[in-house]
Tab-separated table of C-alpha atoms in Angstrom:
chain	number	residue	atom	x	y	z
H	1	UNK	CA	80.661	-48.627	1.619
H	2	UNK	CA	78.485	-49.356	-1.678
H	3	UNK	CA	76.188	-46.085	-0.241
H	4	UNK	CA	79.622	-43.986	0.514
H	5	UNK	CA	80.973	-44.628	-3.325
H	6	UNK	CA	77.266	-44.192	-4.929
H	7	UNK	CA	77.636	-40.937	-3.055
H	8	UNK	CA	80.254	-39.901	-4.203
H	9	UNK	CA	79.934	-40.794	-8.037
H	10	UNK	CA	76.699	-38.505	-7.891
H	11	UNK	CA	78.912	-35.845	-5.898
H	12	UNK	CA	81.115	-35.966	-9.233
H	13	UNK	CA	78.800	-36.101	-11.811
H	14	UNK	CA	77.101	-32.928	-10.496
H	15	UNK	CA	80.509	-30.900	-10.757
H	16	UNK	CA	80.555	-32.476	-14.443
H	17	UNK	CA	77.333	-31.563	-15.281
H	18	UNK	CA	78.143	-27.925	-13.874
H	19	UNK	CA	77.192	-25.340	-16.775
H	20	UNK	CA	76.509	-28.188	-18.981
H	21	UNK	CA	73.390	-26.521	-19.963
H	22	UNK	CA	75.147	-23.436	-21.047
H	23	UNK	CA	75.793	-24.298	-24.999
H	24	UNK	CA	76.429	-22.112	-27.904
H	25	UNK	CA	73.045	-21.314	-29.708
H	26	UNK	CA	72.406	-22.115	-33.342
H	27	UNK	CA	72.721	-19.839	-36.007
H	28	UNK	CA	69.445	-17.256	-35.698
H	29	UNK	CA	67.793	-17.550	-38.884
H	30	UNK	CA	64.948	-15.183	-39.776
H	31	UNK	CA	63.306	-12.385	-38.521
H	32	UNK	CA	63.009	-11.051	-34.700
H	33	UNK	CA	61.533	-7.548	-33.663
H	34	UNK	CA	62.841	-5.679	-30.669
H	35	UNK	CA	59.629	-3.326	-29.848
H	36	UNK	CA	59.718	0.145	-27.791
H	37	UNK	CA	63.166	0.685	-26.009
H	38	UNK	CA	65.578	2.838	-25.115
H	39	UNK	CA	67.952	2.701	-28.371
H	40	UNK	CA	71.699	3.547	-27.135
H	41	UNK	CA	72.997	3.399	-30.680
H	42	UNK	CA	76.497	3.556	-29.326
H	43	UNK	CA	77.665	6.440	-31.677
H	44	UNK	CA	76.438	9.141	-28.792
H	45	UNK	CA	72.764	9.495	-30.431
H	46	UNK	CA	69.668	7.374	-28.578
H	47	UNK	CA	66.185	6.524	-29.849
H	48	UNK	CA	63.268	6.217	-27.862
H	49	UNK	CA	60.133	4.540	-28.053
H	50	UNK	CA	62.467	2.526	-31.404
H	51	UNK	CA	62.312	-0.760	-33.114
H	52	UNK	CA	65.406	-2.637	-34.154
H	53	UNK	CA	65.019	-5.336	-36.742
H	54	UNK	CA	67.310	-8.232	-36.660
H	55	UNK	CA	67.335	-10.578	-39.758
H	56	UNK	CA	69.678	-13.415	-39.506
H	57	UNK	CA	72.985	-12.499	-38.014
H	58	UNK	CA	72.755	-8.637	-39.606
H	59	UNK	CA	70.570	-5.413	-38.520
H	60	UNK	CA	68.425	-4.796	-41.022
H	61	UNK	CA	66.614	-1.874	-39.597
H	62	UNK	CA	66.967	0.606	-36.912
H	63	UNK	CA	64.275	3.816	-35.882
H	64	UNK	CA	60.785	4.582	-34.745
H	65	UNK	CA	57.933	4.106	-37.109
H	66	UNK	CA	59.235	0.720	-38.450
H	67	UNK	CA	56.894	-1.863	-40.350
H	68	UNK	CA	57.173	-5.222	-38.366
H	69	UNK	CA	56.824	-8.542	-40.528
H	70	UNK	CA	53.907	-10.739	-39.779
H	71	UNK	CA	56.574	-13.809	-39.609
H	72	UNK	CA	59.013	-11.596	-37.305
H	73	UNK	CA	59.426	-12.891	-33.736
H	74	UNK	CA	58.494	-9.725	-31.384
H	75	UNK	CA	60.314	-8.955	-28.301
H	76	UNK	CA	58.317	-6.132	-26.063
H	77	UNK	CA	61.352	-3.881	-24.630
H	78	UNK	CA	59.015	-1.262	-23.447
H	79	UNK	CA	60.548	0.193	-20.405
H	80	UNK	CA	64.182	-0.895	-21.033
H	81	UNK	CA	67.290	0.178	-22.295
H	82	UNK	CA	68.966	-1.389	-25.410
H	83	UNK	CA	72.656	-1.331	-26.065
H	84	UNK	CA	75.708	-2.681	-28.888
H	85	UNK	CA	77.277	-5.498	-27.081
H	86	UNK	CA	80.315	-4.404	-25.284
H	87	UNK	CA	83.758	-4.912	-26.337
H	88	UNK	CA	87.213	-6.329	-24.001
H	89	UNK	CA	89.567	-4.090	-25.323
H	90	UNK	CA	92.612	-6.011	-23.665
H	91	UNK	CA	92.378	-9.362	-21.437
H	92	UNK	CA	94.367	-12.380	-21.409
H	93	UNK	CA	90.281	-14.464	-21.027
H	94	UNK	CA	90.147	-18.091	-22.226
H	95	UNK	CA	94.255	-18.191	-21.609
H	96	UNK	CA	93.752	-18.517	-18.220
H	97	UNK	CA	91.647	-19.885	-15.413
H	98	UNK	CA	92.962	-20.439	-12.479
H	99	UNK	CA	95.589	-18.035	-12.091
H	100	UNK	CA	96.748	-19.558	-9.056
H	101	UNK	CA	97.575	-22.405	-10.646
H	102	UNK	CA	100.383	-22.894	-13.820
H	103	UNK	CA	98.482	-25.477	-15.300
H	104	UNK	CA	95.401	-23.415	-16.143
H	105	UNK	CA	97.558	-20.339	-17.252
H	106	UNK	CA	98.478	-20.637	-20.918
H	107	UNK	CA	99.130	-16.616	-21.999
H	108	UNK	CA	102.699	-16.540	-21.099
H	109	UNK	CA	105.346	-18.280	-23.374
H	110	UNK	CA	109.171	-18.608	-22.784
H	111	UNK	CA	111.214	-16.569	-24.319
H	112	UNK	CA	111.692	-12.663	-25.006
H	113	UNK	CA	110.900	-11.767	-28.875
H	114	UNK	CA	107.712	-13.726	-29.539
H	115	UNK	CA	105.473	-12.381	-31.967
H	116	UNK	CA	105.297	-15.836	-34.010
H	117	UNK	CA	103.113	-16.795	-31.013
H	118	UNK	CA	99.604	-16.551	-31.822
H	119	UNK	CA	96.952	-16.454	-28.739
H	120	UNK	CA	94.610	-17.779	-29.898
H	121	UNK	CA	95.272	-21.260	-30.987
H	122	UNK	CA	95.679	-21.493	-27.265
H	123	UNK	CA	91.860	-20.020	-26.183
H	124	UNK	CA	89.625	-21.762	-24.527
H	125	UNK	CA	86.022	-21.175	-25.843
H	126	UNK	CA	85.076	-23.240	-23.029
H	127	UNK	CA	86.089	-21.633	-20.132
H	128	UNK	CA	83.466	-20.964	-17.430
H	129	UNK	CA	84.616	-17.446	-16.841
H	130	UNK	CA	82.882	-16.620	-20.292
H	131	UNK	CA	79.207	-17.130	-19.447
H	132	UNK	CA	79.375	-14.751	-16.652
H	133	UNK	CA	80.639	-11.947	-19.049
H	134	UNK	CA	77.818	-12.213	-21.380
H	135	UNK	CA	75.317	-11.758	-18.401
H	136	UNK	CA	76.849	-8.495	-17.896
H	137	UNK	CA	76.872	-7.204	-21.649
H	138	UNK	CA	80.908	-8.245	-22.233
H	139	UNK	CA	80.086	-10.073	-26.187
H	140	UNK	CA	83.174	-10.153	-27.588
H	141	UNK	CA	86.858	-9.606	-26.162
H	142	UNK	CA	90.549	-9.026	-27.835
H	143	UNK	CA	92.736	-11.846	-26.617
H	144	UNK	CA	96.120	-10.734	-25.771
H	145	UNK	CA	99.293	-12.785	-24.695
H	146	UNK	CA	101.503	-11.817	-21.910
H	147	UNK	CA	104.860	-12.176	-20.576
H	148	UNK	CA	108.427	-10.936	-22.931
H	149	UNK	CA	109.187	-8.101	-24.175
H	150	UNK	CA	107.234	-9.107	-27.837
H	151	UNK	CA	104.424	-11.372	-26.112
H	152	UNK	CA	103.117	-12.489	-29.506
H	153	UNK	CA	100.083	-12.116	-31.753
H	154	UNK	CA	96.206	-10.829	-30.414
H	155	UNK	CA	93.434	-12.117	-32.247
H	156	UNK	CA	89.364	-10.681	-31.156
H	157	UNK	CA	86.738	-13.327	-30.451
H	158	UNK	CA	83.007	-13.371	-30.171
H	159	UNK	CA	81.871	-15.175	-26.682
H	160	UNK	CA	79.522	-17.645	-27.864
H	161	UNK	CA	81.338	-20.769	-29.757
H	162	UNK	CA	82.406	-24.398	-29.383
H	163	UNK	CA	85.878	-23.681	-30.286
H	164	UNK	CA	89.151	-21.366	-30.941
H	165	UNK	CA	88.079	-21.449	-34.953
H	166	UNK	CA	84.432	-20.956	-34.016
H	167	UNK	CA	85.258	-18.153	-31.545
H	168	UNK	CA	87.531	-15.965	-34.241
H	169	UNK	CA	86.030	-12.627	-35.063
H	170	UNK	CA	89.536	-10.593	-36.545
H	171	UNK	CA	92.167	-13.333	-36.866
H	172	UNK	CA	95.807	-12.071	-35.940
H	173	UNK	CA	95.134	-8.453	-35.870
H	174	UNK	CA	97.532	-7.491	-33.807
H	175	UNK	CA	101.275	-7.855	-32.283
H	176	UNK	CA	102.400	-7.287	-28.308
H	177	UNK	CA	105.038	-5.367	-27.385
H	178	UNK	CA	105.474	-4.978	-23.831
H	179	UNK	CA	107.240	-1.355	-23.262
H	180	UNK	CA	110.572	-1.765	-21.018
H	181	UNK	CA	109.673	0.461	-18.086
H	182	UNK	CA	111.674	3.798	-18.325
H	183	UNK	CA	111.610	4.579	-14.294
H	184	UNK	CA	113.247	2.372	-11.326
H	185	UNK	CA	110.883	0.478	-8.818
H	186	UNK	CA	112.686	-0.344	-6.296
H	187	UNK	CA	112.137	-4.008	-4.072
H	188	UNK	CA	111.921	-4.711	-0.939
H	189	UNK	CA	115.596	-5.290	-1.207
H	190	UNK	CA	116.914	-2.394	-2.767
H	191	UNK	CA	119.779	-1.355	-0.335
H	192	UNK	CA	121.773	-4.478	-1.550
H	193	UNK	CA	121.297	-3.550	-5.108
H	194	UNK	CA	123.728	-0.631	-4.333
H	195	UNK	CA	123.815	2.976	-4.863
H	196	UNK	CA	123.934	2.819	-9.057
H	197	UNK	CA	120.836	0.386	-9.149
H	198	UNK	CA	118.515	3.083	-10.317
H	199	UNK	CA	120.801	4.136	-13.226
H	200	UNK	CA	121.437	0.551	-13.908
H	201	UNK	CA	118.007	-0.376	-14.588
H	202	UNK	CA	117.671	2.549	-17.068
H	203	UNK	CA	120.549	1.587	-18.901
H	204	UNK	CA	118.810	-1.775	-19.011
H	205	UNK	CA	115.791	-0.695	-20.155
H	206	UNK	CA	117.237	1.573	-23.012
H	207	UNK	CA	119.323	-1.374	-24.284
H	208	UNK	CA	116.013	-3.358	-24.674
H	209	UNK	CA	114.712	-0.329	-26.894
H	210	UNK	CA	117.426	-0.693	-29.008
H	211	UNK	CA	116.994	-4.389	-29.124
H	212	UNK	CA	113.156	-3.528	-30.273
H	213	UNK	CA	114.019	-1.190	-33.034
H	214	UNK	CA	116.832	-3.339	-34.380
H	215	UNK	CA	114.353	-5.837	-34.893
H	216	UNK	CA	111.247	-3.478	-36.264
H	217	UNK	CA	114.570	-2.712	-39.064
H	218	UNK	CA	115.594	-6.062	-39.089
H	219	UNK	CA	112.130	-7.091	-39.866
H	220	UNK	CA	111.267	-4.147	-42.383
H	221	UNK	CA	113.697	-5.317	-44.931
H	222	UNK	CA	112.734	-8.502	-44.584
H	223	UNK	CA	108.757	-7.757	-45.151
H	224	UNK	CA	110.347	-5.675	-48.137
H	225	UNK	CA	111.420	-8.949	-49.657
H	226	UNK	CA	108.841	-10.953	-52.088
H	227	UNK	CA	110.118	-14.039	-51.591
H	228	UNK	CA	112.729	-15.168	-48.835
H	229	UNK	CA	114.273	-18.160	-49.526
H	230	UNK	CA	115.171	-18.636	-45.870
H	231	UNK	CA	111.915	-18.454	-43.871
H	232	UNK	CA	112.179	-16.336	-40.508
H	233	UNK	CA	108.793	-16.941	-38.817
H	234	UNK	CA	109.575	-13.869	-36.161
H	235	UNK	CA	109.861	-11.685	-38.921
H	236	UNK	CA	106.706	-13.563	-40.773
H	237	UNK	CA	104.681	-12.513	-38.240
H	238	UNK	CA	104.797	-8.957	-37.862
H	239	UNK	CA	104.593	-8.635	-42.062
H	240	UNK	CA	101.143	-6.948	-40.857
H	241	UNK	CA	102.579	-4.323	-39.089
H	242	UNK	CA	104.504	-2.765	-42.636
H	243	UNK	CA	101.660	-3.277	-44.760
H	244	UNK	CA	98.729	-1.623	-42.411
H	245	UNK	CA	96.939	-5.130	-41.880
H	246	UNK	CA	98.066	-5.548	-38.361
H	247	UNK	CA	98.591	-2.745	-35.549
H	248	UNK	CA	101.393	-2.635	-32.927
H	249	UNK	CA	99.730	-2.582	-29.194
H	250	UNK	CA	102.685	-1.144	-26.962
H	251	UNK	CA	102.169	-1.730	-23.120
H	252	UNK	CA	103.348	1.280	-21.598
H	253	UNK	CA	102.433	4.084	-19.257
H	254	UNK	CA	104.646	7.068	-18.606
H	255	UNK	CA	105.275	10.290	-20.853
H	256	UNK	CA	108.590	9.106	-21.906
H	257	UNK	CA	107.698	5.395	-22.793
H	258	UNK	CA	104.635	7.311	-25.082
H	259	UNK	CA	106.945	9.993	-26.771
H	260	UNK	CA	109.276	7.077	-27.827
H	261	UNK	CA	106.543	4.936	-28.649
H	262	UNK	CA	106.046	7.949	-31.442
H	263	UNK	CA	109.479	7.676	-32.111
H	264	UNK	CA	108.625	4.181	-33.507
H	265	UNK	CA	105.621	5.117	-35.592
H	266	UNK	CA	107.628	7.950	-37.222
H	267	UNK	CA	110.687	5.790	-37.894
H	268	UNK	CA	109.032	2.754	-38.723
H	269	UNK	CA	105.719	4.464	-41.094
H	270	UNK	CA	103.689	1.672	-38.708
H	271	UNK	CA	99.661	1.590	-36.347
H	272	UNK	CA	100.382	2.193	-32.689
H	273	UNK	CA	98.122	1.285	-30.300
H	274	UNK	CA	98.990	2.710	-26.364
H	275	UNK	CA	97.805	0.091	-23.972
H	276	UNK	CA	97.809	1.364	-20.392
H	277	UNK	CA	98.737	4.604	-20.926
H	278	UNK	CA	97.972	6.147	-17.160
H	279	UNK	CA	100.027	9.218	-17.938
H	280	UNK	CA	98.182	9.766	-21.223
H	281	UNK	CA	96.118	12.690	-19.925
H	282	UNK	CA	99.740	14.942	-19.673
H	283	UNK	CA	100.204	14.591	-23.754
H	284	UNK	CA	96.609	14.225	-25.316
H	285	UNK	CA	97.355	17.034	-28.146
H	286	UNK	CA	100.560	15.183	-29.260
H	287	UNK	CA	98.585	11.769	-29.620
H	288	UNK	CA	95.708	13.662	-31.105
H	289	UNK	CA	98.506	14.807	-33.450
H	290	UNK	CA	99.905	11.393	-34.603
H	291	UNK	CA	96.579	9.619	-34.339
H	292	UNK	CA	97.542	7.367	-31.472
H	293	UNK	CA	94.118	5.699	-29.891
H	294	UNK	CA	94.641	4.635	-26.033
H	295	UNK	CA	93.089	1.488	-24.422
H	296	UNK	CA	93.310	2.688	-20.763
H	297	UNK	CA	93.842	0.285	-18.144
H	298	UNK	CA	91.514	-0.340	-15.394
H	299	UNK	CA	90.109	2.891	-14.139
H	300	UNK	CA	89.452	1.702	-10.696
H	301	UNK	CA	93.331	2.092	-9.591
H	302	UNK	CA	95.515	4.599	-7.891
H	303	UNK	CA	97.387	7.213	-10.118
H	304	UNK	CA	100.875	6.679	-11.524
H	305	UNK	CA	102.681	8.770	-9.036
H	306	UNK	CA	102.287	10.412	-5.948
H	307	UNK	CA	101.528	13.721	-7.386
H	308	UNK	CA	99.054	12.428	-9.066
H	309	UNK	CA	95.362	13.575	-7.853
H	310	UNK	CA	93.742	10.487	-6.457
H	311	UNK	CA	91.000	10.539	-8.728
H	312	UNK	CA	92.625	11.226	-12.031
H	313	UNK	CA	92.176	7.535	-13.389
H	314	UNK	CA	88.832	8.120	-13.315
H	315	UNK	CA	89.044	11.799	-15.144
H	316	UNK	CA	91.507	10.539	-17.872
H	317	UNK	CA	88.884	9.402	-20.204
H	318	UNK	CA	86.688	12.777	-20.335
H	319	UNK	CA	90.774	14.853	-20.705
H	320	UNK	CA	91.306	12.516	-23.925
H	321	UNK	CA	87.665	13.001	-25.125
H	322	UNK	CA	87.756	16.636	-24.842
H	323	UNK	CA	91.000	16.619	-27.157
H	324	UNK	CA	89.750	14.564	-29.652
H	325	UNK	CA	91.764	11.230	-28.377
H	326	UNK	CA	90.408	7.624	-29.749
H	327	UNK	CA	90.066	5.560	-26.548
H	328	UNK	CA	88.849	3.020	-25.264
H	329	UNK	CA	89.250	1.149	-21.608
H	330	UNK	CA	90.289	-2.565	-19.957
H	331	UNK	CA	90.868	-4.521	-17.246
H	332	UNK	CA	93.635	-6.224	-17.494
H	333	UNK	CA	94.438	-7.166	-14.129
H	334	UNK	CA	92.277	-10.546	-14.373
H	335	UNK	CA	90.382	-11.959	-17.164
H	336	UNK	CA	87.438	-12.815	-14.731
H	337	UNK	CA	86.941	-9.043	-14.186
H	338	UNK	CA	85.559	-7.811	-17.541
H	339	UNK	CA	82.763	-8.644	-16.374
H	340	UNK	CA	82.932	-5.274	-14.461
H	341	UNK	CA	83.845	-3.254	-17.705
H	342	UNK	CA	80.227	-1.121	-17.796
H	343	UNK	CA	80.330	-0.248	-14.514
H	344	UNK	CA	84.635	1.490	-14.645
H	345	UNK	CA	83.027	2.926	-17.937
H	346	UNK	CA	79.857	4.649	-15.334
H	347	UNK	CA	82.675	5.391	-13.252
H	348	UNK	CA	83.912	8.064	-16.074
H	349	UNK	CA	80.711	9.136	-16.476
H	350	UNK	CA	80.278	10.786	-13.417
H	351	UNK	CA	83.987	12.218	-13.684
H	352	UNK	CA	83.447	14.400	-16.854
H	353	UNK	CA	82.429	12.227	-19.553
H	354	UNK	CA	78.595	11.700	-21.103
H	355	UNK	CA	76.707	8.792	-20.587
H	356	UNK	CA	76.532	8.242	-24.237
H	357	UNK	CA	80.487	8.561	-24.648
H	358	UNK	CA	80.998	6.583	-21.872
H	359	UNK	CA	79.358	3.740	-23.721
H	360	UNK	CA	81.078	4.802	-26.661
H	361	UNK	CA	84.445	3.780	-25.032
H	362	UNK	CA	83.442	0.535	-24.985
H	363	UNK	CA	81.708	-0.024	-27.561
H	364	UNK	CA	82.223	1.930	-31.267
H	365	UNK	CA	85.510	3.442	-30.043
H	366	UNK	CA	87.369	-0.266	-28.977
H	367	UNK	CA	85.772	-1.064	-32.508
H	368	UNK	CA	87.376	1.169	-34.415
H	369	UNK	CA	90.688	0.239	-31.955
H	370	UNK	CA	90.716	-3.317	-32.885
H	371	UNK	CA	89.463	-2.477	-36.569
H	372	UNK	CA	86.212	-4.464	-36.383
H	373	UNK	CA	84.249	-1.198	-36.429
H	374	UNK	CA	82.295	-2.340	-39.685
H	375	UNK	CA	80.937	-5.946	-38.027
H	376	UNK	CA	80.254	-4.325	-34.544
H	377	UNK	CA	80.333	-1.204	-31.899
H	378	UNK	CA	76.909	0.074	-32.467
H	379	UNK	CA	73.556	-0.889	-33.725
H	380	UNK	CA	73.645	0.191	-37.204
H	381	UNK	CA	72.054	-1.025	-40.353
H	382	UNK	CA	74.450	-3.938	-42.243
H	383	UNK	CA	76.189	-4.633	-38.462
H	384	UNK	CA	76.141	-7.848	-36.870
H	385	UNK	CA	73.475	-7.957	-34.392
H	386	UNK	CA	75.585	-7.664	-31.165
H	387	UNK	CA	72.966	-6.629	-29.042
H	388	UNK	CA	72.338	-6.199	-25.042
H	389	UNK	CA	68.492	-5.373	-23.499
H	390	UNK	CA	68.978	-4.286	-19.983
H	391	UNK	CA	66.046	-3.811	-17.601
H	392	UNK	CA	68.416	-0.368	-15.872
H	393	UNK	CA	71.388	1.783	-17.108
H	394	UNK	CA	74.031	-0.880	-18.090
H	395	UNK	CA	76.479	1.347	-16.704
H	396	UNK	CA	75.240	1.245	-13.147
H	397	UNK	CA	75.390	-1.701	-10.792
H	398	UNK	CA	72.416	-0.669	-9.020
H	399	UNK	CA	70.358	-1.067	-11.871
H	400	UNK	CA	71.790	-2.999	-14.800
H	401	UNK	CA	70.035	-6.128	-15.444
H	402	UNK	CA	70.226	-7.961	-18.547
H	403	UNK	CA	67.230	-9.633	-19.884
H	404	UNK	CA	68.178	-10.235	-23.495
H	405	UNK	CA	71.326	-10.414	-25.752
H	406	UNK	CA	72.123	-10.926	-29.113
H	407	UNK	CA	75.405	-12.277	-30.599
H	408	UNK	CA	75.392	-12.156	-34.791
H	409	UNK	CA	71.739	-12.318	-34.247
H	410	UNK	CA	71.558	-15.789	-31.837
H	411	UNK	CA	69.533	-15.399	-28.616
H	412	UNK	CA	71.849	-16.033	-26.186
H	413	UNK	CA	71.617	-18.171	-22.547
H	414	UNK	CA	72.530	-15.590	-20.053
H	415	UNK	CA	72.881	-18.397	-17.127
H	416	UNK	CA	76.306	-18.840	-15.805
H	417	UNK	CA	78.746	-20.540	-12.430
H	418	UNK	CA	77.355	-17.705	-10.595
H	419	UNK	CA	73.462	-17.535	-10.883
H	420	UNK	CA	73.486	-21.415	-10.805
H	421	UNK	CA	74.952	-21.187	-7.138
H	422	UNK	CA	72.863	-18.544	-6.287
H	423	UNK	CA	69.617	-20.028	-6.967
H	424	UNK	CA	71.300	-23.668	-5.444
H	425	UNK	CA	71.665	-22.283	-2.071
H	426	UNK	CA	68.396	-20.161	-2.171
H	427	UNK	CA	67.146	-23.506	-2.789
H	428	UNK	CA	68.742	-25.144	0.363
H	429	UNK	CA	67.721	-22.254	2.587
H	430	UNK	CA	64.093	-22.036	1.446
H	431	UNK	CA	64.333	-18.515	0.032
H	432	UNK	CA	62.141	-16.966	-2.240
């Protein structure tokens, strides 16, 4: 018995000590040299043979030809490709775990209009999904909230931190408003809805747009007040939106849900962001127009209707490029799956878009998206030095393989759940 529980004590303290060694590193302070890569600048231009010099958390230099300090620590990246650290445009990461189970699911709050809520007092800067995004490239991430029809306030993190306050990169910078869908989808159990169900559920729908703009007026005159003497923390929260400090990320997908998502801009003189937006490729000239930037969901799905040519997720990207459409990409589906973010981006690559702009969509263009474009996106003099060395193209799964990467300058430890398992049972089968 005293053998059985000594067993098992050491059974738990090995599940403790799990990822223990994964920590946040220390400020970098000082110089370090990376010497003779591949420079994928992130802006569409690459350097070869190039030398990028990190001092502190900021790029100081960037270019072939450059002067390396005597006191600069040198890291040979002859051979390999160098990249900005890539950007989650839109997950619900470190609000959720196990999304199995309730418990470990905190991105959903009760309640329709919620924009008071703000993610991420609720993020978990130690969740053991995070580690295995960093070994793929993934450095910092837009939290969003879920659930409602206003899910509540977004806030961008960087992936290396102890906690919620360390983690913050843009605080608040944006509100959620899920779309209310604009077509029926009928259950399993749609006979015994009756024969008006379809038109029902538009009527529905259209009475929750009305609800939306009544508030977005509601809350205009309010924000048009200096000083309320009654505080209305709904209508506190989205001051952002009327003042250009905060943008509004709408959820939606078809043409119809878009067009009136203009609607709102026009009326309401307010930053739209289209989240989804599947059927974006039928309209990119009007959001060219109005300067509405897309964050497409997952590319790696089936189209939005039958009609729809089976591989036009993967072609939507290159149609908005072409006509001068901001976008950017996500994967919204699970927060573990970000992970897989280069490799959707390679994906549009090989269905019309460049390499270069490819990487653009993840990088520089969900910068400018989440209006952090100045800090990060591409490796630029002044930027923060969020910065990935892979030993392949990043955006193939063949060959990416991450040897290095830089957040705000800091070396980071690119072990995680996943390599730790794989080298424990290469251990107990004796393989090399």
């Amino acid at each position: 018995m005293k053998y059985r529980l000594l067993a098992l004590l050491l059974f738990l303290q090995g599940i403790a000590l799990t990822q223990e060694n994964i920590y946040p590193t220390p400020p970098h302070i000082g110089v370090t040299a990376i010497i003779g890569g591949t420079i994928h600048v992130g802006n569409g231009s690459v350097l070869s043979n190039g030398t990028i010099l990190i001092k502190d958390s900021k790029i100081e230099a960037v270019g072939v030809n450059i002067t390396i300090p005597t006191n600069a620590i040198q890291i040979n990246a002859v051979g390999k490709q160098i990249y900005p650290g890539i950007i989650a445009s839109s997950t619900n990461l470190g609000l959720t775990e196990i999304s199995s189970v309730r418990a470990y699911s905190d991105h959903t709050e009760i309640g329709d209009i919620n924009p008071s809520i703000k993610s991420i007092t609720a993020y978990n800067a130690e969740s053991k999904v995070i580690p295995t995004l960093r070994s793929n490239g993934v450095l910092i991430a837009h939290i969003v909230p879920r659930g409602g029809t206003w899910s509540g306030t977004s806030s961008v993190v960087q992936l290396d931190a102890w906690h919620w306050q360390d983690a913050v990169y843009k605080l608040n910078n944006g509100i959620q408003l899920n779309f209310p869908a604009l077509v029926n989808r009928p259950g399993p159990f749609a006979a015994q809805q009756g024969p008006n169900a379809a038109t029902d559920a538009i009527k529905i729908a259209l009475n929750r747009l009305e609800e939306i703009r009544k508030f977005l007026r509601e809350a205009k005159i309010y924000s048009a007040q200096k000083n309320n003497a009654d505080i209305n923390l709904k209508y506190e929260s989205v001051r952002g939106l009327f003042d250009q400090t905060q943008k509004l990320f709408v959820h939606c997908d078809l043409v119809k849900e878009m067009m009136l998502t203009i609607d709102l801009k026009k009326e309401f003189g307010i930053q739209v962001v289209i989240v989804g937006g599947s059927d974006s490729w039928l309209i990119p000239e009007i959001l060219k127009e109005y300067q509405i930037p897309v964050i497409l969901s997952e590319p790696h799905s089936l189209p939005t209707t039958a009609d729809d040519a089976v591989d036009q997720p993967y072609k939507t990207g290159a149609q908005l490029q072409a006509a001068g459409v901001l976008f950017s990409m996500a994967i919204e589906a699970d927060h573990w799956q970000q992970r897989c973010l280069p490799y959707q981006a390679g994906t549009m690559a090989a269905y019309g878009l460049s390499k270069e702009d490819a990487l653009s969509a993840i990088t520089l263009n969900a910068a400018k998206i989440l209006g952090i474009d100045h800090l990060t996106g591409s490796i630029e003099i002044g930027k923060d030095a969020n910065i990935v060395i892979s030993e392949g193209d990043l955006l193939d799964m063949k060959s990416s393989k991450l040897s290095h990467a830089f957040l705000q300058g800091r070396l980071l430890n690119l072990d995680n759940k996943h390599s730790q398992l794989f080298a424990k049972y290469k251990y107990k089968y004796g393989l090399k």
